[in-house]
Coordinates of C-alpha atoms and ligand atoms in Angstrom, one line a residue:
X134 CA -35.8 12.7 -30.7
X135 CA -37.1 9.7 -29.4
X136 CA -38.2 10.1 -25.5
X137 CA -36.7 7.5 -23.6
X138 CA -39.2 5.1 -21.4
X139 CA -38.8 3.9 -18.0
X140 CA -40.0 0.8 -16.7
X141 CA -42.2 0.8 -14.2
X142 CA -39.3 -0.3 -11.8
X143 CA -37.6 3.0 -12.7
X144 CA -35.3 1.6 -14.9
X145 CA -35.1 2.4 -18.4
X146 CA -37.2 0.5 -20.6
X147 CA -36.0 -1.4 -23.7
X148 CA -37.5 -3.8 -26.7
X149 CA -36.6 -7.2 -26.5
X150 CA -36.4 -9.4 -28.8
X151 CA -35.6 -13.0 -28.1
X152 CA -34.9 -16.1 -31.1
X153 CA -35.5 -19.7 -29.8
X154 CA -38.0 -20.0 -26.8
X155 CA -36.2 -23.3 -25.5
X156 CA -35.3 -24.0 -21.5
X157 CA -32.8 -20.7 -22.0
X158 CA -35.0 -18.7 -25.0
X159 CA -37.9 -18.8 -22.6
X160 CA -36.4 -18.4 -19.0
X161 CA -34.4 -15.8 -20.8
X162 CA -37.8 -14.2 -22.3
X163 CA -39.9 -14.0 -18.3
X164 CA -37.0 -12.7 -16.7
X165 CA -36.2 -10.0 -18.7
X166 CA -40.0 -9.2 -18.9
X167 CA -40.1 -9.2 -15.2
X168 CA -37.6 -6.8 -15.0
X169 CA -39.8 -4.5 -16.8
X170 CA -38.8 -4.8 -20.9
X171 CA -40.9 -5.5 -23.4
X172 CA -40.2 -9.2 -24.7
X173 CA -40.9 -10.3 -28.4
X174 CA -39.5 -14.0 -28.4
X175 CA -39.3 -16.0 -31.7
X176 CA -39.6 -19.5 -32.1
X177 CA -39.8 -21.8 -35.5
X178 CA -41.2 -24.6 -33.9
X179 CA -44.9 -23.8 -34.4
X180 CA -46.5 -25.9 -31.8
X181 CA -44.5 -24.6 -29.3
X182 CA -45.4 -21.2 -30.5
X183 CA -49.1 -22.3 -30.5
X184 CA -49.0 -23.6 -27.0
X185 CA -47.1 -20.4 -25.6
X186 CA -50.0 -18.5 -27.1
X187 CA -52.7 -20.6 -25.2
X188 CA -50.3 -19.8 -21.9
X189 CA -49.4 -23.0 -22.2
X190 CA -45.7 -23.7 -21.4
X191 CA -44.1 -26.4 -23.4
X192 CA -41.4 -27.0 -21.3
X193 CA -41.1 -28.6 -17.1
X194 CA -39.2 -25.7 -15.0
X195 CA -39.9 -24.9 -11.7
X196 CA -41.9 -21.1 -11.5
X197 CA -41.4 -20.6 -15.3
X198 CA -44.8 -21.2 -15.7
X199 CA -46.0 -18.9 -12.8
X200 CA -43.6 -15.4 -14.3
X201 CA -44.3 -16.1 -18.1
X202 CA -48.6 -15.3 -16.6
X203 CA -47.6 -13.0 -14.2
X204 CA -46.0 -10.6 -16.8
X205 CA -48.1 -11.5 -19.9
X206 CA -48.9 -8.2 -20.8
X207 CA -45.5 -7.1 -22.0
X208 CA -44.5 -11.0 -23.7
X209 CA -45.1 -12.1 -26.9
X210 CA -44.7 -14.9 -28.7
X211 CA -44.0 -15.5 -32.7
X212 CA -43.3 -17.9 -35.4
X213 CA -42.1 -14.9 -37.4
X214 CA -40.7 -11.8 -35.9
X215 CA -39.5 -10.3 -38.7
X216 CA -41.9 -7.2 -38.1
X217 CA -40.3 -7.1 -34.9
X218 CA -37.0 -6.9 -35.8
X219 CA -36.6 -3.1 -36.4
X220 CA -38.2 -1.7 -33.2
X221 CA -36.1 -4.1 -31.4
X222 CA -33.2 -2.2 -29.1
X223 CA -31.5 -5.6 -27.9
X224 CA -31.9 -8.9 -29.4
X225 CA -30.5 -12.1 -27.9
X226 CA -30.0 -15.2 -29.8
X227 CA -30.5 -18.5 -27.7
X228 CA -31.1 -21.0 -30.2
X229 CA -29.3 -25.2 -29.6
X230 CA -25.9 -25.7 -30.7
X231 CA -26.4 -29.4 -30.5
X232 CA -22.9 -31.7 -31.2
X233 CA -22.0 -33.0 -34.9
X234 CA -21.8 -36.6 -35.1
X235 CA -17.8 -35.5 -34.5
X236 CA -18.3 -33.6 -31.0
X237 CA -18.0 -30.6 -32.4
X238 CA -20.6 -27.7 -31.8
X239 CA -22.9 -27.4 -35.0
X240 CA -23.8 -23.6 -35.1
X241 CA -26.4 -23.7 -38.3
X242 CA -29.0 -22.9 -35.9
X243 CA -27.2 -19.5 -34.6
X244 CA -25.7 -18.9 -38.5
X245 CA -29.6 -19.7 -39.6
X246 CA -30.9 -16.8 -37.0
X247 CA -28.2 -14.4 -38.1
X248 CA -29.3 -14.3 -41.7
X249 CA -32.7 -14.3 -41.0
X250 CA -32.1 -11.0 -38.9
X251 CA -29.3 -9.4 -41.4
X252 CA -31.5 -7.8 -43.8
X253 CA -33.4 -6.0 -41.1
X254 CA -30.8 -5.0 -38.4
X255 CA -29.7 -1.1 -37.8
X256 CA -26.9 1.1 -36.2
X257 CA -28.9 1.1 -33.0
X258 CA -29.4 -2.0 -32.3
X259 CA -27.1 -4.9 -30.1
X260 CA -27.1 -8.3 -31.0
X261 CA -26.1 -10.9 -28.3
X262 CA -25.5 -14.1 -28.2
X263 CA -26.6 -15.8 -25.4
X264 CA -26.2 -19.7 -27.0
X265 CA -22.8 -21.7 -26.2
X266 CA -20.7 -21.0 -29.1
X267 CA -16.9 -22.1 -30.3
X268 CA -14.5 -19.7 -29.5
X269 CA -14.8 -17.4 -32.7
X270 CA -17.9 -17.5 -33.5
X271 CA -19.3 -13.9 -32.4
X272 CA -16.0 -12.4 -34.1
X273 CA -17.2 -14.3 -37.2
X274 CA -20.7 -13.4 -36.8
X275 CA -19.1 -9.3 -36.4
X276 CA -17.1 -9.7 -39.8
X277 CA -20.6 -11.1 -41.0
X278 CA -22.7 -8.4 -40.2
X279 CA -19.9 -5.9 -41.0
X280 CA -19.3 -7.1 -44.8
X281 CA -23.0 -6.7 -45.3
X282 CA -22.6 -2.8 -44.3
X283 CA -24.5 -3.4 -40.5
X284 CA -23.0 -1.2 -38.1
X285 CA -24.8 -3.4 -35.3
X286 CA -22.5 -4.4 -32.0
X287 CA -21.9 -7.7 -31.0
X288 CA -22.0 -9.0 -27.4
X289 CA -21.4 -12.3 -26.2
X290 CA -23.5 -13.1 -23.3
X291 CA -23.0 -16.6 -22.1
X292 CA -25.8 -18.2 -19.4
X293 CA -24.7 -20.2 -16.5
X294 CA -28.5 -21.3 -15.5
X295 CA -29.4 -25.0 -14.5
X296 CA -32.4 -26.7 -15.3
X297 CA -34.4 -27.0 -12.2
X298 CA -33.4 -23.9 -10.8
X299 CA -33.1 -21.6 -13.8
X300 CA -35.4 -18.8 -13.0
X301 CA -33.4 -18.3 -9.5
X302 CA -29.8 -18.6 -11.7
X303 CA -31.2 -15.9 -13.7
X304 CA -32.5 -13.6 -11.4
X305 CA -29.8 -14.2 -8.5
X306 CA -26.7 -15.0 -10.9
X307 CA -23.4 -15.4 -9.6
X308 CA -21.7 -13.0 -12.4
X309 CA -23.1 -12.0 -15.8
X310 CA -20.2 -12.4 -18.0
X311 CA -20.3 -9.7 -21.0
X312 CA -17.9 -10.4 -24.2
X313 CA -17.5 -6.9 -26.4
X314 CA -15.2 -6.0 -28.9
X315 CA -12.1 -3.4 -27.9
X316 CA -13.9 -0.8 -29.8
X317 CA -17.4 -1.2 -28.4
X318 CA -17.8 1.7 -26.3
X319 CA -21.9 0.9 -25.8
X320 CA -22.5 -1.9 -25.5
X321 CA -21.4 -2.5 -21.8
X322 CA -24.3 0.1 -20.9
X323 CA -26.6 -1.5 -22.6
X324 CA -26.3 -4.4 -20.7
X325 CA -26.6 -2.9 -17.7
X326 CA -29.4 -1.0 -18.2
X327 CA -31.0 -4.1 -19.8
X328 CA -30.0 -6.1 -16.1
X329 CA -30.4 -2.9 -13.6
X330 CA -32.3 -5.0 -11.7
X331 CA -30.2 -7.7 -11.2
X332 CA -27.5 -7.1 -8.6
X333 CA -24.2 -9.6 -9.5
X334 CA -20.4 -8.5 -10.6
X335 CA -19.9 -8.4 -14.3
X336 CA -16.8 -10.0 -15.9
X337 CA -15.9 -7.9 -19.1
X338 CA -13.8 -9.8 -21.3
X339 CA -13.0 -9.7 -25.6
X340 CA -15.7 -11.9 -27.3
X341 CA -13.9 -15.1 -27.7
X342 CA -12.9 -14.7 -23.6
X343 CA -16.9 -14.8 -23.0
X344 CA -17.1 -17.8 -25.1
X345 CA -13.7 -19.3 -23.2
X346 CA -15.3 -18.6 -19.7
X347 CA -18.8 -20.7 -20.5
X348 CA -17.1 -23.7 -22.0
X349 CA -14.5 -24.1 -19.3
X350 CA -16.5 -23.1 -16.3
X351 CA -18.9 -26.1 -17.7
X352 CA -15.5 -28.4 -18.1
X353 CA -14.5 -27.7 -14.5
X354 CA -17.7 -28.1 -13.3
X355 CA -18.3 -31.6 -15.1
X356 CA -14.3 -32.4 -13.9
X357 CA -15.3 -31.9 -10.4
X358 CA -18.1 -34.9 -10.9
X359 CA -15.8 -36.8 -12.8
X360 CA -13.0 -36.6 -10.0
X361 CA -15.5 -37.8 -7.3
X362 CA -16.7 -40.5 -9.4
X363 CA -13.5 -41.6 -9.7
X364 CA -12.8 -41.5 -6.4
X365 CA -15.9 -43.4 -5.4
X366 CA -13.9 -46.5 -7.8
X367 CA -11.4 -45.9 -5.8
X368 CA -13.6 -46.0 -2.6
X369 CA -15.6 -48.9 -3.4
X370 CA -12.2 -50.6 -3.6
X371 CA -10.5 -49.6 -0.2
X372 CA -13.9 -50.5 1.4
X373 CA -13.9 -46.3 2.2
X374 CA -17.6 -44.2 1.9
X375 CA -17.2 -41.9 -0.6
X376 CA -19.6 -39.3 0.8
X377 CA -17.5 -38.9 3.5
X378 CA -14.7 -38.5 1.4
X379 CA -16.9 -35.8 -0.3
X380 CA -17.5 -34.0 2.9
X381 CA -14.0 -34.1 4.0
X382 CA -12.6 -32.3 0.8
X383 CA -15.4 -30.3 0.1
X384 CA -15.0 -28.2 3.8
X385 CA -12.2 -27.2 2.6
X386 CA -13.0 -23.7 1.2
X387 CA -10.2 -24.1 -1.9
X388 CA -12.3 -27.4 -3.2
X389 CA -16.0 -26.3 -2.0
X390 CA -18.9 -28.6 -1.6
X391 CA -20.6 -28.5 -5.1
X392 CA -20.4 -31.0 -7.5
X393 CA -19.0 -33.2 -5.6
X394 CA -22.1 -35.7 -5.5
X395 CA -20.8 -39.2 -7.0
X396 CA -23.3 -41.3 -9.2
X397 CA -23.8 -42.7 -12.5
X398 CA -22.4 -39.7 -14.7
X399 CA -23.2 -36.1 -15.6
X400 CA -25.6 -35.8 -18.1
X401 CA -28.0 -33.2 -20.0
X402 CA -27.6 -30.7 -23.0
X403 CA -24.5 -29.0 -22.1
X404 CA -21.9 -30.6 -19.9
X405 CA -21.7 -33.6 -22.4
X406 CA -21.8 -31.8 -25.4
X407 CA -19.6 -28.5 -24.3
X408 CA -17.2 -30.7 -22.8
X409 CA -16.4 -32.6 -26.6
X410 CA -16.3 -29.8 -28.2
X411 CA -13.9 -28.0 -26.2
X412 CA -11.8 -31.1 -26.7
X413 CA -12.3 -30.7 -30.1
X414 CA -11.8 -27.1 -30.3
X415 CA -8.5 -28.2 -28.4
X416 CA -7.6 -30.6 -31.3
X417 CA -7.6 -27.8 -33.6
X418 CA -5.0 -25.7 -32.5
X419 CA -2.8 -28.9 -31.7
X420 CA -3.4 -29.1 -27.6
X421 CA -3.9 -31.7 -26.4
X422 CA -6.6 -31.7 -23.0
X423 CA -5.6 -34.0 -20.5
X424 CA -7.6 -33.2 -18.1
X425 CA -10.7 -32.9 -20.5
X426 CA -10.3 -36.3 -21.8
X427 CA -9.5 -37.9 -18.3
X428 CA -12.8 -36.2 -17.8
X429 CA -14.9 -37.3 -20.8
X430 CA -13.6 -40.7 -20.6
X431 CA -14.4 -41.3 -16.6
X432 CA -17.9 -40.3 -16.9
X433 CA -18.3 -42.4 -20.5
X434 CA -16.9 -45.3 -18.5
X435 CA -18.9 -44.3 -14.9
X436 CA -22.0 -45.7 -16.4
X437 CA -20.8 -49.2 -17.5
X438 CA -18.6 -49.6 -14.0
X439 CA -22.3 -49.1 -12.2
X440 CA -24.1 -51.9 -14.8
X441 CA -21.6 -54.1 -14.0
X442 CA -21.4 -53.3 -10.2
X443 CA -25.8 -53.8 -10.2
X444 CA -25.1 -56.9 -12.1
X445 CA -22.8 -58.5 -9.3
X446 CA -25.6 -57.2 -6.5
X447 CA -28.6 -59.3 -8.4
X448 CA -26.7 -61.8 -10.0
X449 CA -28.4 -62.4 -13.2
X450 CA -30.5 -59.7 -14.7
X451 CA -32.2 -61.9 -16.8
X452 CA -36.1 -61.6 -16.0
X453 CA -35.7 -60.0 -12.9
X454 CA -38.2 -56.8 -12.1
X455 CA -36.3 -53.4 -11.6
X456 CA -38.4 -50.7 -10.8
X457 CA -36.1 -47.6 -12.5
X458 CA -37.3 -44.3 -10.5
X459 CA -36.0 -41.6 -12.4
X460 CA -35.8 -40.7 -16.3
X461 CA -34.9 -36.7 -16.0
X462 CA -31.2 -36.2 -16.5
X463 CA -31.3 -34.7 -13.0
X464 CA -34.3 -33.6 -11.0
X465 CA -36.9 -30.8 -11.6
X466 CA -37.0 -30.8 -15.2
X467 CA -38.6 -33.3 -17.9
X468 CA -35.2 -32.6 -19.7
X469 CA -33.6 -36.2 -21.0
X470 CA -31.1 -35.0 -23.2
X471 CA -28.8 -37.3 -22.4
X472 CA -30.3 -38.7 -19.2
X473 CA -28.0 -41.2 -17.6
X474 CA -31.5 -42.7 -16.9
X475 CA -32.2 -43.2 -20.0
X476 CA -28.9 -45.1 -21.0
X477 CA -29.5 -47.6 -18.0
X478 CA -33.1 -48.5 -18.5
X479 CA -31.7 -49.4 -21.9
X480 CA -28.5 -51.0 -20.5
X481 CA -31.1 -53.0 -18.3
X482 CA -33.9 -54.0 -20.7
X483 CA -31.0 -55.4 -23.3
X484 CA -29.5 -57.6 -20.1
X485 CA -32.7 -59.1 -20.3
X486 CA -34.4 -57.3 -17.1
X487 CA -37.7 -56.5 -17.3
X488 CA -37.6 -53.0 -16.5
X489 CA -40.6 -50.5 -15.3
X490 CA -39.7 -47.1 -15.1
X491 CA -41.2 -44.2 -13.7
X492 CA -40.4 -40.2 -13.6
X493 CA -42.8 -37.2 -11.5
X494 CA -42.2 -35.1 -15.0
X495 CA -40.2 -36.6 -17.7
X496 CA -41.6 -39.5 -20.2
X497 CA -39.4 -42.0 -22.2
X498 CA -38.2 -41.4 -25.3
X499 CA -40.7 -42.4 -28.3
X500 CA -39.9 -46.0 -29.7
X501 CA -38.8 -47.4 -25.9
X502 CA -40.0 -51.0 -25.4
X503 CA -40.8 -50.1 -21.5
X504 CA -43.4 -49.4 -19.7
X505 CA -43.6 -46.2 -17.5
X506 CA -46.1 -46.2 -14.7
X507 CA -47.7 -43.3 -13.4
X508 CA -46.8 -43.6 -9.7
X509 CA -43.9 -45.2 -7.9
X510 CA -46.0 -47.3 -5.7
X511 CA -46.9 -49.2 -9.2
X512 CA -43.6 -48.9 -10.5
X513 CA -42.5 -50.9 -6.9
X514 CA -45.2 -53.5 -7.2
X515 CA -43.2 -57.2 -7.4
X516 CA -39.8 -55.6 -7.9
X517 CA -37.0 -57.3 -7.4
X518 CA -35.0 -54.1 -6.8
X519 CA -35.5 -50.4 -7.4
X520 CA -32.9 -48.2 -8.9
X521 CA -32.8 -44.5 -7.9
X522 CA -31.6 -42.8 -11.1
X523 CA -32.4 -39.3 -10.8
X524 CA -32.5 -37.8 -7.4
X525 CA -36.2 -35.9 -7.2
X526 CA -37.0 -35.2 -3.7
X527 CA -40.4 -37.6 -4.0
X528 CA -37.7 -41.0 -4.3
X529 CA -35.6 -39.5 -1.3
X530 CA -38.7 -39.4 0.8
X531 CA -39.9 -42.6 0.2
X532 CA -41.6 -44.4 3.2
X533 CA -39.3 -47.2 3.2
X534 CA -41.4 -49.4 5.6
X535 CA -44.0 -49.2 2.8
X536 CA -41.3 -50.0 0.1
X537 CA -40.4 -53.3 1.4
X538 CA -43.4 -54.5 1.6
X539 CA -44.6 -53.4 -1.6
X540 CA -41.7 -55.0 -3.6
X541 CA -40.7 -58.9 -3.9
X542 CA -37.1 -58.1 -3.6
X543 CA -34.9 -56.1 -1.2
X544 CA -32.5 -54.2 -3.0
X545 CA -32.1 -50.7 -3.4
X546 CA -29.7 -49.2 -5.7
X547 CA -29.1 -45.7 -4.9
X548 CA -27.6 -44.4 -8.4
X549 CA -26.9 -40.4 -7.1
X550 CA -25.6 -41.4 -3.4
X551 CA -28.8 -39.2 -2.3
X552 CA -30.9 -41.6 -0.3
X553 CA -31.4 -41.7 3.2
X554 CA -29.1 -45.5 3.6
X555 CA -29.2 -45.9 7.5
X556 CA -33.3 -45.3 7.1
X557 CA -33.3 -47.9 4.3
X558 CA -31.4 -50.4 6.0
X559 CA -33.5 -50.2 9.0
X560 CA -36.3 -50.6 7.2
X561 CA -34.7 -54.2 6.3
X562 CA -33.7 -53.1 2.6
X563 CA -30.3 -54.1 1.2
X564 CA -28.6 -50.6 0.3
X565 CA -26.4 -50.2 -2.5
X566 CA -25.0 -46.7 -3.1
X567 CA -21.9 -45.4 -5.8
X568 CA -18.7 -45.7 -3.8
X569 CA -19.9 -46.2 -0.3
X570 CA -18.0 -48.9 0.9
Ligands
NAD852 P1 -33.5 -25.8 -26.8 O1 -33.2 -26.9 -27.8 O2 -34.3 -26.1 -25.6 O3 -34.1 -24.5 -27.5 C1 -33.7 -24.0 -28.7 C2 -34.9 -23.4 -29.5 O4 -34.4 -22.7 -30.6 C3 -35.8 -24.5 -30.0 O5 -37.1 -24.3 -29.5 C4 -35.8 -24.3 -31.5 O6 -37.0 -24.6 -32.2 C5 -35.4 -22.9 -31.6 N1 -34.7 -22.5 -32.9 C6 -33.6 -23.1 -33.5 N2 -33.2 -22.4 -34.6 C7 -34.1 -21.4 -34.7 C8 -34.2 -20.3 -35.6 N3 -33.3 -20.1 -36.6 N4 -35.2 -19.4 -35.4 C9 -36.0 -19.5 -34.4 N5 -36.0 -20.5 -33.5 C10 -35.0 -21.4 -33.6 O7 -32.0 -25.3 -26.4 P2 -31.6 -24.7 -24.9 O8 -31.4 -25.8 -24.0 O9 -32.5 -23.6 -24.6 O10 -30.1 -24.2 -25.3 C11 -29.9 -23.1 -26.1 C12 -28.4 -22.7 -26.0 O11 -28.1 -22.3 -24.7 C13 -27.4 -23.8 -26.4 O12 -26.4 -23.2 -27.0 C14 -27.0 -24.3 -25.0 O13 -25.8 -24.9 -25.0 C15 -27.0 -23.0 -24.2 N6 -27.3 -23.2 -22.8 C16 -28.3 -24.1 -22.4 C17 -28.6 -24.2 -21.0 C18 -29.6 -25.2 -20.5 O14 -29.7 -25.4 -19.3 N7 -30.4 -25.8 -21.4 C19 -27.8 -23.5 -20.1 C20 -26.8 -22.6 -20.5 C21 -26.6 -22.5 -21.9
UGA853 C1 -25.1 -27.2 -16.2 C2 -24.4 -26.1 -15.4 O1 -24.5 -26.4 -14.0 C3 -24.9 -24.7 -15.7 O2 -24.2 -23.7 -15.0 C4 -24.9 -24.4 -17.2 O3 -25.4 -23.2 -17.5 C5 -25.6 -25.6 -17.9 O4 -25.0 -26.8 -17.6 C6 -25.5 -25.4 -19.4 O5 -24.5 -24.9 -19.9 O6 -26.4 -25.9 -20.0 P1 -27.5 -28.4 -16.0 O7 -26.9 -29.3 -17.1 O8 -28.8 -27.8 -16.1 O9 -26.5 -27.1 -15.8 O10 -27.4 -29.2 -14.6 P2 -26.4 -29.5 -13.5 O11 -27.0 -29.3 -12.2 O12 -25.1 -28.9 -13.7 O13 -26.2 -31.1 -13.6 C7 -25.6 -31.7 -14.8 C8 -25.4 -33.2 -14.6 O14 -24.4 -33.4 -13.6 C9 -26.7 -33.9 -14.1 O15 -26.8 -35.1 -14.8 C10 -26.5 -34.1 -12.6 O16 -27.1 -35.2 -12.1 C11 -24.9 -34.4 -12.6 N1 -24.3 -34.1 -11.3 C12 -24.3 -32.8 -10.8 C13 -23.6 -35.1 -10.6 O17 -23.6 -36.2 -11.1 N2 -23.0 -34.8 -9.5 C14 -23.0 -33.5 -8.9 O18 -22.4 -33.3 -7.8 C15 -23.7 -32.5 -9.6

């Protein structure tokens, strides 16, 4: 019989395989080596697989870096794992499931994994799924593996990490959500031998409820922003600050503080894309969403209201200098997957501006007629106004003093409400925030 190990934490110690070393694959990959496991993680990109071999770390994330050396000894990396397939006791998949040109979520990439592993899975082993998938997908990928004679279980293991903080959200999660089948008696276990170290409720649900809980726990989240944006339209109108409003609602312990930060629109990998394809997914089975249109639609519009709301501050955007600080879709990462930034140093350039943009991390996408300068004080230099478009910690403690007299202008447009104003207007700058009267 083969003698169990224990990790040197006490726990027991499992082989982990991982496919797709993206910001989950790989966050996903140090944790669970932290925790003790032994972590094979797969990736078909082979530079990034070259450049995790080096110990380099293809990816911006705060400490990823730091844990992916500090527990080296037990992580691999591959371009094929096939050989590692068999000894393998767990194996997640956490490859994209980027949108279809409808909204909808393409799954090729998870299908693509599954077949690769088919031929080499066994009865011992648990497959889970940690990607965001439609609701049926791991009951389809069961039937799959069942038809083709695997006795393997299937467990549907959403994550709920940010960027920027995803090593934290792994290790200090508020619940790990666990999707099994009604006949899986193991697989629970598994799963919690795989996570003894991490203390946080579980939430055991059917497969399709695990997907359920990821796509609408990202919905509500990304309705929360949408309601405050709209309420900073709202605000702007009645001549009311937003951030009070903000505060006001968000002591209340019902509503809570989070997410209630107003600016130019959620974006990133996920809340865009998971919040079309539930809609879709709703379209399916003939319901319609209210609220996740209302949603969808306010934060598609949020952007164009704020063009047209800087446009009205400078007049005419036509040669004017804007310094655009910020390309990251929110700060801490060199994620732009649908950075808001992104679309309005577009939205600017095409006005005519002549825009200079700058991130601490992130670099604009290939093929972008603008120029991105390597500090802020060069992005600044002759600007007519500075747009604050992702809210890293370096823009919000900006010596504004030094600011004004390093640009022409004197407007500052504070795109995530996350600027110190009073501060800026003392320091003689014109302050324009989302909403705030
Ligand atoms: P990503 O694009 O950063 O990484 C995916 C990786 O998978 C890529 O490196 C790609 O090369 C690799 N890959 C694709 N198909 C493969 C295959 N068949 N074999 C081996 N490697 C393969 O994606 P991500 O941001 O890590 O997201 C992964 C999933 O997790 C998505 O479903 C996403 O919705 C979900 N998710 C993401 C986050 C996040 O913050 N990024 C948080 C929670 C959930
Ligand atoms: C989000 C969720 O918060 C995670 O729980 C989830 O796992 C992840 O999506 C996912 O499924 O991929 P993430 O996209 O990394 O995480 O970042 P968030 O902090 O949620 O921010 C998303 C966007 O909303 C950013 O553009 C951010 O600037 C914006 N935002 C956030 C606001 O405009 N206002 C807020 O109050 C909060």
């Amino acid at each position: 019989m083969k003698k169990k190990r224990t990790t040197n934490k006490g726990s027991e110690h499992m082989n982990v395989l991982i496919i797709g070393a993206g910001y989950v694959g790989l966050t996903t990959a140090a944790v669970i080596a932290k925790l003790g496991h032994t972590v094979h993680c797969v990736d078909e990109n082979e530079q990034k697989i070259a450049a995790l071999t080096r110990g380099d770390v293809p990816i911006y994330e705060p400490g990823l870096a730091e844990l992916l050396t500090d527990h080296k000894s037990r992580l691999f990396f591959h371009r094929d794992g096939q050989k590692h397939i068999h000894e393998a006791d767990v194996i997640f998949i956490c490859v994209g499931t980027p949108p279809d040109n409808n909204g909808k979520s393409d799954v090729s990439y998870v299908n693509r994994a599954v077949a690769a592993l088919l031929p080499h899975l066994h009865d011992q082993q648990t497959l889970v799924i940690k990607s965001t998938v439609p609701i049926g997908t791991n009951e389809r990928i069961y039937e799959r593996l069942t038809k083709e004679g695997k006795n393997v279980r299937v467990v549907s293991n959403p994550e709920f990490l940010r960027e920027g903080s995803a090593i934290f959200d792994s290790l200090y999660p508020d619940r790990i959500v666990v999707g099994l089948r009604d006949d899986d008696d193991r697989s629970l276990s598994v799963m919690q031998t795989l996570y003894a170290r991490i203390h946080a409720p579980y939430v055991v649900t059917s497969l399709s409820g695990a997907e359920m809980i990821k796509y609408a726990a990202n919905a509500f989240l990304a309705m929360k922003i949408s309601f405050i944006n709209e309420m900073a339209r709202l605000c702007e109108a009645y001549d009311v600050d937003v951030a009070h409003v903000a505060k006001g609602i968000g002591l209340d312990g019902r509503i809570g503080p989070h997410f209630l930060q107003a600016g130019i629109g959620y974006g990133g990998s996920c809340f865009p894309k998971d919040v079309a394809a539930l809609q879709q997914m709703a379209y399916e089975k003939a319901v319609r969403p209210y609220m996740i249109e209302a949603t969808k639609t306010i934060n598609d519009t949020q952007f164009y209201w704020y063009v047209q709301k800087i446009k009205r501050t400078l007049g005419t955007l036509s040669d004017k200098r804007i310094a655009v600080l910020g390309i990251a879709f929110k700060p801490n990462t060199d994620d732009i997957r649908e950075s808001p930034a992104v679309s309005l140093i577009k939205a600017l350039h095409n006005l005519g501006a002549h825009v200079v943009a700058h991130d601490p991390k992130a670099v604009l996408p290939n093929g972008m007629d603008i120029k991105q300068t390597k500090t802020i004080d060069e992005a600044l230099q002759q600007a007519d106004a500075v747009i604050v478009a992702t809210d890293w910690d370096a823009y919000k403690q900006l010596n504004w003093e030094q600011v004004r007299q390093t640009m022409s202008g004197n407007v500052v447009v504070d795109g995530r409400n996350s600027l110190p104003r009073n501060d800026i207007i003392q320091a003689g700058l014109t302050y324009v925030g989302v909403g705030r009267g």
